[in-house]
Amino acid sequence: MTTPVVRCRVAPSPSGFLHIGTAKAALYNWLFARSHGGTFILRLEDTDAERTDEQYVHAMCEGFKWLGIEWDEGPEFGDEPEKGEYGPYRQSQRRDLYSREAARLVAEGKAYRCYCTKEELDAQRELAAKEKRPPRYSGKCRNLTEEEIAVKGDAPFAIRFRVPEGETLIDDIIQGPVRIKNKEYDDFIIVKSNGDAIFHLAVVVDDGLMKITHVIRGDDHLTNAGRHVMLFNALGYPLPQFAHHPLIHDEQGRKYSKRLHGANVLDWREDGYLPETMINYISLLGWTSEEEGKEFYTLEELKQLFTLKRLTKSPARFDRKKLDWLNGQHIRMLTVEGLCDRVLPLLRNAGFAVDEKPREWLIEMAAICQEKIPTLNQIVPYTDFFFVTPEGYDEKGERKFFRKENSLKALETALQCMNGLSEWTVESLKASYEQAAQEKELKIGALVNGTRLALTGKTVGPGLYELAKLLGREESIGRMQVAIEYVKTSGEESS
Ligand code: GLU
């Protein structure tokens, strides 16, 4: 027997943005497909016309694209045509298939027409509520004869699945075997009286006809899986393997609400996180590698290592600190050219004249920030002084580095160092500062921090010698003179 090729899918409902939980389901399916030479399919569950909006479809697909989760088969998106042989990949375009398969179930006696009216069903539900028992379909239309059906003429009808006797087994890779007695289900509707297929039928017909081999999705669907297994069997499709993974919880341990910042994957792009970080981070929200303690993974590593066996059962809590740490690590992994390309649009957006600078200068600027910035967005406060002369000085910094007893001496010494240099390099700046510190009995910190405040207006930023080198001799000396003048003419020295 040949092993079937892995085919897995994500099937989001485009009723909003790409939620981080949907991204997790997509990522696990995608990594699993990639690690097995399989196919990853994007299918849009867009049957709820009222909640579906093309704008949402776009935002969601953009989220996938940003993360780099490319689908091998899926719907048209932007300039990309639909791809794959099992389309269409939007449920709204698959209605005929659902009707055909539902009709087949009816013809085979596995489903039946139900003529009960809404009023009748509501009354039964109310009675059940009054009697404090779970509502159950009465079974009124389960065994209608041909004659009884003929009498109904063209009265509207829904189609109900005839739940067979016995037991249903969901052999879940993560949850283990889950056995449900079929008695617990009543005959459920699979096609509404207006002809629309219910989610359970649509998802199973799609998975069946698209030859899906693995259904990896959130454990909020575990309660649906019993119905799905019965439908797979009734329709005669091979059963896929199920893996229901826990949902993502927020830092307080609650389900990650749609309303929280960061629920939308693209919020992280806005905040300056790398897609590489998000892939790494999301993959760890429910999966562990065999290498204990390792948390930093490149995409390539994940594609090699990802296995369903190591998915965990307990819900994963969002941990912002870990995410930030990972982002710093991924920023350091970029080539300097790569980092430069990613930060340029941010600097341009901030209104800085980056295009007037030579490429080599920009790359150097990115390089001196690479070890420092926790998010791409931080490039702006880390480099703004290159483009705009500081208009003032950080208040705390001023007290610490401009108003102490030795402050003026330190600034003047620093200026002398700058003036005395024959070449303007990181090494010569450093050597001259170190020598002057010794000779003048100043702490190197006083020299460095005072200079930083004078050149950038701030107390944090890229390495001082590196930033001074890039800022240039003339500009640096000019800013030192301004600062010295400022210290001399304003404020009182404090101890
Ligand atoms: N549309 C469902 C969701 O977004 C997915 C159903 C499935 O994966 O089977 O949760």
XYZ file of C-alpha atoms and ligand atoms in Angstrom:
505
model
C 0.000 0.000 0.000
C 1.385 3.435 -0.820
C 1.187 6.115 1.841
C -1.160 8.885 0.757
C 0.492 12.191 0.023
C -0.067 14.657 2.843
C -2.781 17.178 2.028
C -3.824 19.585 4.721
C -5.718 22.797 4.825
C -6.792 25.790 6.765
C -10.407 26.801 6.347
C -10.981 30.208 7.877
C -14.204 32.151 7.785
C -13.289 35.575 6.473
C -15.455 37.499 8.872
C -12.652 39.665 10.219
C -8.896 39.935 10.182
C -6.464 37.044 10.438
C -6.765 36.048 14.085
C -3.634 34.764 15.728
C -5.444 31.495 16.502
C -6.265 30.966 12.835
C -2.659 31.769 12.010
C -1.629 29.027 14.419
C -3.897 26.474 12.732
C -2.584 27.580 9.331
C 1.008 27.424 10.482
C 0.737 23.909 11.889
C -0.909 22.638 8.733
C 1.591 24.430 6.554
C 4.638 23.247 8.516
C 3.273 19.729 8.552
C 2.730 19.827 4.796
C 6.171 21.316 4.237
C 7.909 18.796 6.465
C 6.263 15.940 4.567
C 6.526 17.147 1.003
C 2.762 17.600 1.077
C 0.272 20.178 -0.110
C -1.177 23.050 1.884
C -4.591 24.309 0.896
C -6.387 27.531 1.724
C -10.142 27.249 1.627
C -12.443 30.094 2.500
C -15.531 29.253 4.511
C -17.423 32.223 3.197
C -20.951 30.877 3.149
C -22.175 33.403 5.671
C -22.697 36.194 3.161
C -23.667 38.696 5.830
C -20.466 38.275 7.755
C -18.167 37.910 4.761
C -16.678 40.963 3.209
C -14.084 41.075 0.417
C -12.133 43.486 2.532
C -11.810 40.831 5.233
C -10.820 38.201 2.698
C -8.086 40.535 1.592
C -6.923 41.389 5.118
C -6.807 37.746 6.022
C -4.880 36.633 2.951
C -2.522 39.537 3.462
C -1.860 38.236 6.955
C -0.920 34.832 5.536
C 1.271 36.462 2.904
C 3.042 38.592 5.480
C 3.805 35.540 7.591
C 5.057 33.777 4.474
C 2.420 31.052 4.700
C 2.032 30.426 1.000
C -0.756 28.149 -0.123
C -0.247 25.576 -2.878
C -3.940 25.463 -3.672
C -6.444 28.153 -2.947
C -8.699 30.907 -4.210
C -7.893 33.858 -6.386
C -6.141 36.606 -4.449
C -5.145 39.959 -5.922
C -3.341 39.215 -9.193
C -2.977 35.559 -8.326
C -5.451 33.274 -10.027
C -7.067 30.345 -8.254
C -4.599 27.463 -7.931
C -5.244 23.730 -7.643
C -7.292 20.944 -9.154
C -9.855 20.555 -6.416
C -11.504 23.961 -6.608
C -13.351 26.106 -6.278
C -11.722 26.992 -2.971
C -14.500 29.201 -1.675
C -17.458 27.496 -0.077
C -19.802 30.055 -1.575
C -18.919 28.600 -4.988
C -19.412 24.975 -3.960
C -23.135 24.922 -3.214
C -23.913 22.479 -6.032
C -21.456 19.977 -4.617
C -23.106 20.119 -1.201
C -26.572 19.651 -2.730
C -25.339 16.759 -4.833
C -23.758 14.987 -1.869
C -26.771 15.657 0.370
C -29.056 14.221 -2.306
C -26.829 11.155 -2.472
C -27.194 10.664 1.284
C -30.970 10.951 0.983
C -31.049 8.474 -1.912
C -28.987 6.035 0.167
C -31.301 6.432 3.157
C -28.527 8.048 5.250
C -30.349 11.357 5.432
C -33.975 12.336 5.056
C -36.265 15.207 4.302
C -37.633 16.987 7.337
C -40.788 19.024 6.859
C -41.086 20.240 10.450
C -41.757 23.958 10.547
C -39.766 26.463 12.529
C -42.778 26.931 14.837
C -42.966 23.213 15.577
C -39.268 22.992 16.308
C -39.322 26.121 18.472
C -42.221 24.713 20.479
C -40.295 21.460 21.058
C -37.257 23.425 22.187
C -39.310 25.497 24.588
C -40.932 22.430 26.057
C -37.519 20.859 26.601
C -36.318 24.014 28.324
C -39.375 24.009 30.573
C -38.825 20.368 31.440
C -35.144 21.097 31.999
C -33.854 18.532 29.517
C -31.609 19.060 26.507
C -33.560 19.766 23.320
C -33.828 16.833 20.972
C -35.399 16.413 17.610
C -38.602 14.363 17.995
C -37.783 12.171 15.010
C -41.144 13.026 13.436
C -39.908 12.928 9.824
C -37.362 10.148 10.292
C -39.491 7.436 8.826
C -41.895 9.156 6.433
C -43.162 6.837 3.723
C -42.987 7.649 0.015
C -46.699 8.369 0.120
C -46.394 10.722 3.075
C -43.621 12.578 1.269
C -45.672 12.771 -1.939
C -48.507 14.381 0.003
C -46.194 17.182 1.107
C -45.991 18.343 -2.535
C -43.566 21.218 -2.793
C -43.623 22.137 0.879
C -40.182 23.339 2.000
C -37.978 20.810 3.720
C -34.612 20.625 5.412
C -32.353 17.599 5.155
C -31.425 15.775 8.317
C -28.662 13.297 8.810
C -29.855 9.948 10.092
C -27.496 9.339 12.995
C -26.650 5.635 12.946
C -26.658 3.461 16.028
C -23.456 2.603 17.823
C -20.407 4.574 18.744
C -18.158 7.090 16.997
C -14.435 7.168 17.507
C -12.346 10.266 16.943
C -8.807 9.004 16.967
C -7.183 12.322 17.652
C -3.421 12.697 17.392
C -3.303 15.260 20.212
C -6.305 14.404 22.360
C -5.996 10.634 22.052
C -9.011 8.435 21.246
C -12.329 10.157 21.971
C -15.356 7.830 21.948
C -18.868 9.179 21.716
C -22.064 7.182 21.913
C -24.161 8.077 18.894
C -27.208 8.206 21.144
C -25.849 11.525 22.347
C -26.547 13.085 18.968
C -29.950 13.631 17.543
C -30.500 13.685 13.796
C -28.954 16.995 12.823
C -29.772 19.221 9.915
C -27.238 19.209 7.083
C -29.134 21.347 4.568
C -31.446 24.148 5.614
C -34.871 24.576 4.023
C -33.481 27.446 1.923
C -31.027 25.005 0.364
C -27.923 26.195 2.240
C -25.588 23.507 3.514
C -24.795 23.548 7.206
C -21.142 23.901 8.233
C -20.823 20.206 9.180
C -21.815 19.005 5.728
C -19.837 21.649 3.860
C -16.624 21.025 5.758
C -16.814 17.259 5.320
C -17.714 17.420 1.629
C -14.834 19.830 1.085
C -12.359 17.742 3.040
C -13.552 14.587 1.333
C -13.515 15.902 -2.218
C -10.246 17.756 -1.683
C -8.708 14.525 -0.415
C -7.557 16.065 2.829
C -5.435 13.597 4.798
C -4.986 15.583 8.046
C -7.382 17.954 9.746
C -5.333 20.065 12.148
C -7.488 22.691 13.835
C -8.437 24.300 17.138
C -9.935 22.098 19.853
C -13.058 24.253 19.787
C -13.953 21.966 16.864
C -13.511 18.753 18.820
C -17.216 18.692 19.662
C -17.979 18.925 15.936
C -15.591 16.161 15.025
C -17.995 13.358 16.049
C -20.559 14.570 13.532
C -17.825 14.967 10.966
C -16.596 11.403 11.416
C -20.164 10.090 10.959
C -20.553 12.162 7.804
C -17.208 11.024 6.381
C -18.263 7.439 6.876
C -21.745 7.962 5.469
C -20.367 9.716 2.394
C -17.789 6.982 1.871
C -14.773 9.298 2.014
C -11.551 8.059 3.585
C -11.274 9.403 7.121
C -8.543 12.016 7.591
C -6.432 12.020 10.718
C -7.562 14.593 13.237
C -5.378 16.757 15.456
C -7.269 19.237 17.613
C -4.846 21.645 19.228
C -5.543 23.948 22.167
C -6.476 27.559 21.574
C -4.194 30.456 22.403
C -4.800 32.169 25.726
C -3.898 35.735 26.564
C -1.489 36.706 29.331
C -4.330 36.511 31.854
C -5.107 32.960 30.784
C -8.336 33.758 28.940
C -9.133 32.870 25.353
C -7.302 35.429 23.199
C -10.162 37.790 22.489
C -10.708 39.270 19.056
C -10.834 42.666 20.683
C -7.328 42.525 22.148
C -4.488 44.284 20.396
C -2.410 41.599 18.757
C -5.362 39.315 18.022
C -4.938 40.572 14.476
C -1.681 39.150 13.160
C -1.035 42.359 11.230
C -0.966 44.332 14.521
C 2.429 42.758 15.024
C 3.616 44.013 11.678
C 2.452 47.477 12.724
C 4.405 47.127 15.950
C 7.634 46.266 14.176
C 7.823 42.514 14.681
C 9.317 40.308 12.001
C 7.233 37.616 10.347
C 10.097 35.232 11.173
C 9.549 36.028 14.858
C 5.829 35.429 14.644
C 6.293 32.083 12.886
C 8.810 31.032 15.513
C 6.682 32.299 18.385
C 3.347 30.927 17.201
C 4.893 27.554 16.471
C 5.919 27.359 20.136
C 2.364 28.038 21.314
C 1.537 24.358 21.399
C 4.521 22.555 19.969
C 7.869 21.612 21.481
C 10.907 20.299 19.726
C 12.917 17.348 20.907
C 15.752 19.642 21.800
C 14.801 20.698 25.287
C 14.992 24.373 26.113
C 15.598 25.519 22.550
C 13.276 28.334 21.600
C 14.895 30.112 18.706
C 14.004 28.525 15.389
C 14.434 29.675 11.868
C 11.769 28.858 9.371
C 14.004 26.298 7.697
C 14.584 24.520 11.002
C 10.870 24.423 11.722
C 10.132 22.983 8.308
C 12.572 20.173 9.089
C 11.606 19.531 12.685
C 7.873 20.006 12.936
C 5.965 16.866 13.890
C 2.411 16.356 15.045
C 3.624 13.979 17.734
C 5.076 16.860 19.713
C 1.971 19.018 19.778
C 0.859 19.669 23.332
C -2.563 19.321 24.856
C -2.575 22.199 27.310
C -3.496 25.717 26.223
C -0.610 28.000 25.450
C -0.455 31.314 27.221
C 0.757 34.322 25.321
C 4.065 35.573 26.712
C 4.980 39.003 25.491
C 8.431 38.929 27.077
C 9.374 35.807 25.206
C 8.020 37.261 21.992
C 10.105 40.415 22.436
C 13.200 38.403 23.172
C 12.651 36.304 20.077
C 12.139 39.389 17.961
C 15.499 40.755 19.075
C 17.099 37.430 18.173
C 15.522 37.376 14.731
C 16.557 40.970 14.063
C 20.137 39.954 14.841
C 19.846 37.038 12.423
C 19.118 39.285 9.449
C 21.898 40.362 7.140
C 22.655 44.055 7.597
C 21.448 44.676 4.060
C 18.251 42.844 4.891
C 17.749 44.844 8.049
C 18.452 48.046 6.148
C 15.796 47.201 3.564
C 13.237 46.485 6.248
C 13.811 49.689 8.200
C 14.050 52.114 5.289
C 10.292 52.305 4.721
C 9.807 53.042 8.425
C 12.309 55.879 8.336
C 10.824 57.244 5.127
C 7.427 57.117 6.790
C 8.763 59.094 9.715
C 9.686 61.804 7.226
C 13.463 61.350 7.293
C 15.445 62.107 4.139
C 16.956 58.649 3.864
C 17.114 58.816 0.111
C 19.699 61.571 0.299
C 22.120 59.214 2.053
C 24.401 56.790 0.248
C 23.437 53.131 0.472
C 26.676 52.207 2.323
C 25.933 54.846 4.948
C 22.420 53.484 5.437
C 23.701 49.943 5.764
C 26.191 51.064 8.384
C 23.417 52.840 10.229
C 21.338 49.650 10.255
C 24.384 47.686 11.397
C 25.033 49.828 14.462
C 21.415 49.394 15.570
C 21.126 45.689 14.904
C 22.219 44.548 18.352
C 20.130 47.160 20.080
C 16.639 47.476 18.700
C 13.952 45.147 20.106
C 11.509 45.912 17.275
C 11.959 47.342 13.784
C 9.930 50.401 14.809
C 12.594 51.285 17.351
C 14.846 52.241 14.473
C 13.104 55.616 14.426
C 14.005 56.764 17.967
C 17.398 55.096 17.591
C 18.385 57.042 14.496
C 16.249 60.186 14.287
C 19.173 62.409 15.390
C 21.014 61.532 12.185
C 18.284 63.251 10.213
C 17.058 65.948 12.574
C 19.234 68.051 14.889
C 18.101 67.441 18.472
C 16.063 70.331 19.752
C 16.636 69.632 23.408
C 18.169 67.149 25.777
C 16.622 64.341 27.750
C 15.793 65.797 31.158
C 17.151 63.021 33.312
C 20.190 62.799 31.089
C 20.753 66.491 31.474
C 20.780 66.216 35.265
C 23.157 63.257 35.119
C 25.568 64.265 32.375
C 25.351 68.037 31.929
C 24.845 69.333 35.466
C 27.364 67.435 37.521
C 30.574 68.932 38.817
C 32.703 67.416 36.068
C 30.202 67.699 33.257
C 31.614 70.733 31.543
C 35.137 69.442 31.842
C 34.034 66.152 30.300
C 32.305 67.847 27.379
C 35.255 70.124 26.718
C 37.654 67.213 26.907
C 35.497 65.284 24.463
C 35.521 68.213 22.092
C 39.288 68.449 22.326
C 39.529 64.762 21.512
C 37.404 65.268 18.431
C 39.377 68.282 17.309
C 42.668 66.500 17.772
C 41.883 63.489 15.595
C 43.747 63.066 12.363
C 41.259 60.530 11.099
C 37.556 60.216 11.968
C 37.174 56.531 12.725
C 35.575 54.445 15.460
C 39.003 53.215 16.584
C 40.633 56.634 16.751
C 37.664 58.140 18.612
C 37.751 55.317 21.102
C 41.525 55.478 21.633
C 41.465 59.216 22.079
C 38.572 59.128 24.601
C 40.299 56.407 26.619
C 43.556 58.269 26.706
C 41.911 61.557 27.677
C 39.932 59.873 30.443
C 43.162 58.689 32.003
C 45.048 61.918 31.569
C 42.264 64.130 32.873
C 41.151 61.711 35.574
C 37.675 61.507 34.190
C 35.480 58.455 34.084
C 35.108 57.162 30.539
C 31.348 57.028 31.235
C 31.249 60.765 31.854
C 32.899 61.389 28.485
C 30.820 58.916 26.560
C 27.459 59.744 28.113
C 27.976 63.484 27.935
C 28.921 63.192 24.284
C 25.946 60.954 23.555
C 23.575 63.469 25.089
C 25.202 66.286 23.176
C 25.076 64.497 19.833
C 21.711 62.762 20.088
C 19.774 64.511 22.857
C 19.257 61.058 24.421
C 20.726 58.667 26.913
C 20.250 55.500 24.876
C 21.034 54.620 21.313
C 23.643 52.957 19.150
C 27.269 52.732 20.325
C 28.713 56.219 20.772
C 31.874 55.934 18.673
C 29.920 54.277 15.908
C 27.222 56.901 15.824
C 29.723 59.770 16.006
C 31.663 58.257 13.143
C 28.506 58.086 11.039
C 27.296 61.510 12.030
C 30.560 62.943 10.708
C 33.261 65.126 12.175
C 31.843 68.509 11.308
C 28.329 67.766 12.538
C 29.590 66.144 15.725
C 31.886 69.023 16.575
C 29.111 71.501 15.866
C 26.724 69.686 18.216
C 29.406 69.507 20.925
C 29.880 73.254 20.735
C 26.154 73.864 20.987
C 25.947 71.604 24.035
C 28.887 73.256 25.768
C 27.389 76.656 25.164
C 24.084 75.410 26.500
C 25.644 74.018 29.688
C 27.552 77.236 30.240
C 24.638 79.549 29.768
C 21.734 77.695 31.310
C 20.899 76.074 34.626
C 22.850 75.753 37.824
C 25.378 73.062 38.490
C 24.109 70.596 40.997
C 26.138 68.055 42.850
N -14.099 27.796 9.631
C -13.627 27.133 10.802
C -12.905 28.135 11.679
O -12.513 29.190 11.192
C -12.648 26.012 10.490
C -13.265 24.707 10.422
C -12.290 23.574 10.227
O -11.068 23.800 10.267
O -12.733 22.465 10.022
O -12.739 27.890 12.848
